[in-house]
Short mmCIF file of C-alpha atoms in Angstrom, two decimals:
data_model
loop_
_atom_site.label_atom_id
_atom_site.label_comp_id
_atom_site.label_asym_id
_atom_site.label_seq_id
_atom_site.Cartn_x
_atom_site.Cartn_y
_atom_site.Cartn_z
CA ASN A 473 37.81 38.05 68.73
CA LEU A 474 35.28 40.43 68.43
CA PRO A 475 31.99 39.74 70.42
CA ILE A 476 29.11 38.74 67.93
CA THR A 477 25.53 40.12 69.01
CA GLN A 478 22.77 39.00 66.76
CA ILE A 479 19.08 38.79 67.58
CA ALA A 480 16.93 36.51 65.89
CA ALA A 481 13.13 36.01 66.42
CA LEU A 482 11.57 32.85 65.54
CA ASP A 483 8.33 32.27 63.55
CA SER A 484 6.00 29.35 64.35
CA SER A 485 7.71 27.08 61.53
CA GLN A 486 11.03 27.19 63.49
CA PHE A 487 9.89 25.72 66.68
CA ALA A 488 7.74 23.29 68.28
CA ILE A 489 6.58 22.96 72.01
CA THR A 490 5.68 19.74 73.85
CA VAL A 491 3.89 19.88 77.23
CA ALA A 492 4.47 16.76 79.48
CA ASN A 493 1.10 17.13 81.17
CA LYS A 494 -1.59 19.23 79.54
CA GLU A 495 -4.08 19.40 82.51
CA ILE A 496 -4.82 22.99 83.80
CA ASN A 497 -3.24 24.66 86.61
CA VAL A 498 -0.61 21.75 86.92
CA GLN A 499 3.27 21.89 87.32
CA THR A 500 4.90 20.17 84.35
CA SER A 501 7.59 20.31 81.76
CA TYR A 502 7.83 21.87 78.57
CA THR A 503 10.25 20.52 75.85
CA PHE A 504 11.40 23.10 73.11
CA ASN A 505 12.73 21.84 69.89
CA ILE A 506 14.13 24.98 67.94
CA ARG A 507 15.69 25.06 64.34
CA ILE A 508 18.59 27.51 64.42
CA GLY A 509 18.44 30.38 62.01
CA LEU A 510 21.95 31.62 62.82
CA PRO A 511 25.15 29.63 64.02
CA LEU A 512 24.98 29.20 68.07
CA PRO A 513 28.63 29.47 69.22
CA MET A 514 30.07 29.13 72.71
CA GLY A 515 28.76 32.24 74.82
CA SER A 516 25.37 32.42 73.10
CA SER A 517 22.33 32.82 75.05
CA ILE A 518 18.57 32.39 74.34
CA LYS A 519 15.81 34.37 75.78
CA LEU A 520 12.35 33.11 76.14
CA THR A 521 9.32 35.12 76.97
CA PHE A 522 6.37 33.28 78.74
CA PRO A 523 2.75 34.54 78.35
CA SER A 524 1.08 35.59 81.40
CA SER A 525 -1.05 32.57 81.45
CA ILE A 526 2.02 30.22 82.07
CA THR A 527 4.06 30.59 85.08
CA PRO A 528 7.62 29.24 85.51
CA ALA A 529 8.90 28.54 89.04
CA SER A 530 10.29 31.36 90.75
CA SER A 531 12.99 29.34 92.29
CA GLY A 532 14.23 25.97 91.54
CA LEU A 533 13.60 26.14 87.89
CA VAL A 534 15.55 23.36 85.90
CA VAL A 535 16.68 23.58 82.26
CA THR A 536 18.12 20.58 80.76
CA GLY A 537 19.94 20.70 77.53
CA GLU A 538 19.09 17.71 75.26
CA THR A 539 20.04 17.80 71.40
CA ASN A 540 23.10 19.49 70.42
CA LEU A 541 23.31 21.32 73.86
CA ASN A 542 25.15 21.35 77.00
CA SER A 543 23.17 19.18 79.51
CA ALA A 544 23.79 21.71 82.16
CA ILE A 545 22.17 24.95 80.81
CA THR A 546 22.31 27.75 83.44
CA SER A 547 18.72 29.77 83.61
CA ALA A 548 17.60 32.74 85.09
CA TYR A 549 14.00 33.85 85.29
CA ASP A 550 12.73 37.49 85.61
CA SER A 551 9.25 37.34 86.84
CA ALA A 552 8.75 41.15 86.12
CA THR A 553 9.56 40.76 82.40
CA ARG A 554 8.72 37.03 82.26
CA ILE A 555 11.86 36.38 80.40
CA LEU A 556 13.81 33.08 80.92
CA THR A 557 17.50 33.62 79.91
CA LEU A 558 19.49 30.40 79.14
CA THR A 559 23.17 30.60 79.06
CA ASN A 560 26.22 27.92 79.29
CA LEU A 561 24.29 26.33 76.17
CA ILE A 562 27.58 25.34 74.39
CA ILE A 563 30.66 24.43 76.54
CA THR A 564 33.45 24.32 74.16
CA SER A 565 34.43 26.72 71.11
CA SER A 566 34.52 23.72 68.77
CA ALA A 567 30.93 22.54 69.65
CA TYR A 568 28.98 25.16 68.18
CA VAL A 569 25.67 24.56 66.60
CA ASP A 570 25.45 25.71 62.87
CA GLU A 571 22.50 27.19 61.17
CA GLY A 572 19.60 24.89 60.13
CA TYR A 573 20.50 22.60 62.97
CA TYR A 574 17.96 21.75 65.65
CA ILE A 575 18.35 22.34 69.32
CA GLN A 576 16.24 20.79 72.08
CA PHE A 577 15.89 21.68 75.79
CA LYS A 578 13.54 20.96 78.63
CA VAL A 579 12.15 23.70 81.20
CA ASN A 580 10.88 21.87 84.24
CA LEU A 581 8.51 23.25 87.04
CA VAL A 582 6.45 25.31 84.54
CA THR A 583 2.69 25.64 85.82
CA ASN A 584 0.13 25.38 82.98
CA PRO A 585 -2.82 28.05 82.66
CA SER A 586 -5.87 27.92 85.08
CA ASN A 587 -8.27 27.60 81.98
CA THR A 588 -8.27 26.56 78.49
CA LYS A 589 -9.48 29.83 77.13
#
């Protein structure tokens, strides 16, 4: 088997983000609901870039797979690039997520912006 590398950027019609608590400067969870534009096989990863106004925890960050994903997602956050990398999304080769399906995951311990501007 050859490794497959594809990069897909999402436009706003392909995802929705729900914030559990919208108060400023509060630590909360963010739920991401994404329509997959390419098949998502075992070994896939997802990278999220956070804006500078939203701060994921530097340690103890917990990502939970919900719809069509492994519940024990592995995550690594790079505070220099502000990129959260999610791996261990699919746990068996027969459990891939096909193009057009939705995935959902929750990122806990994220601090909201300090203002609404």
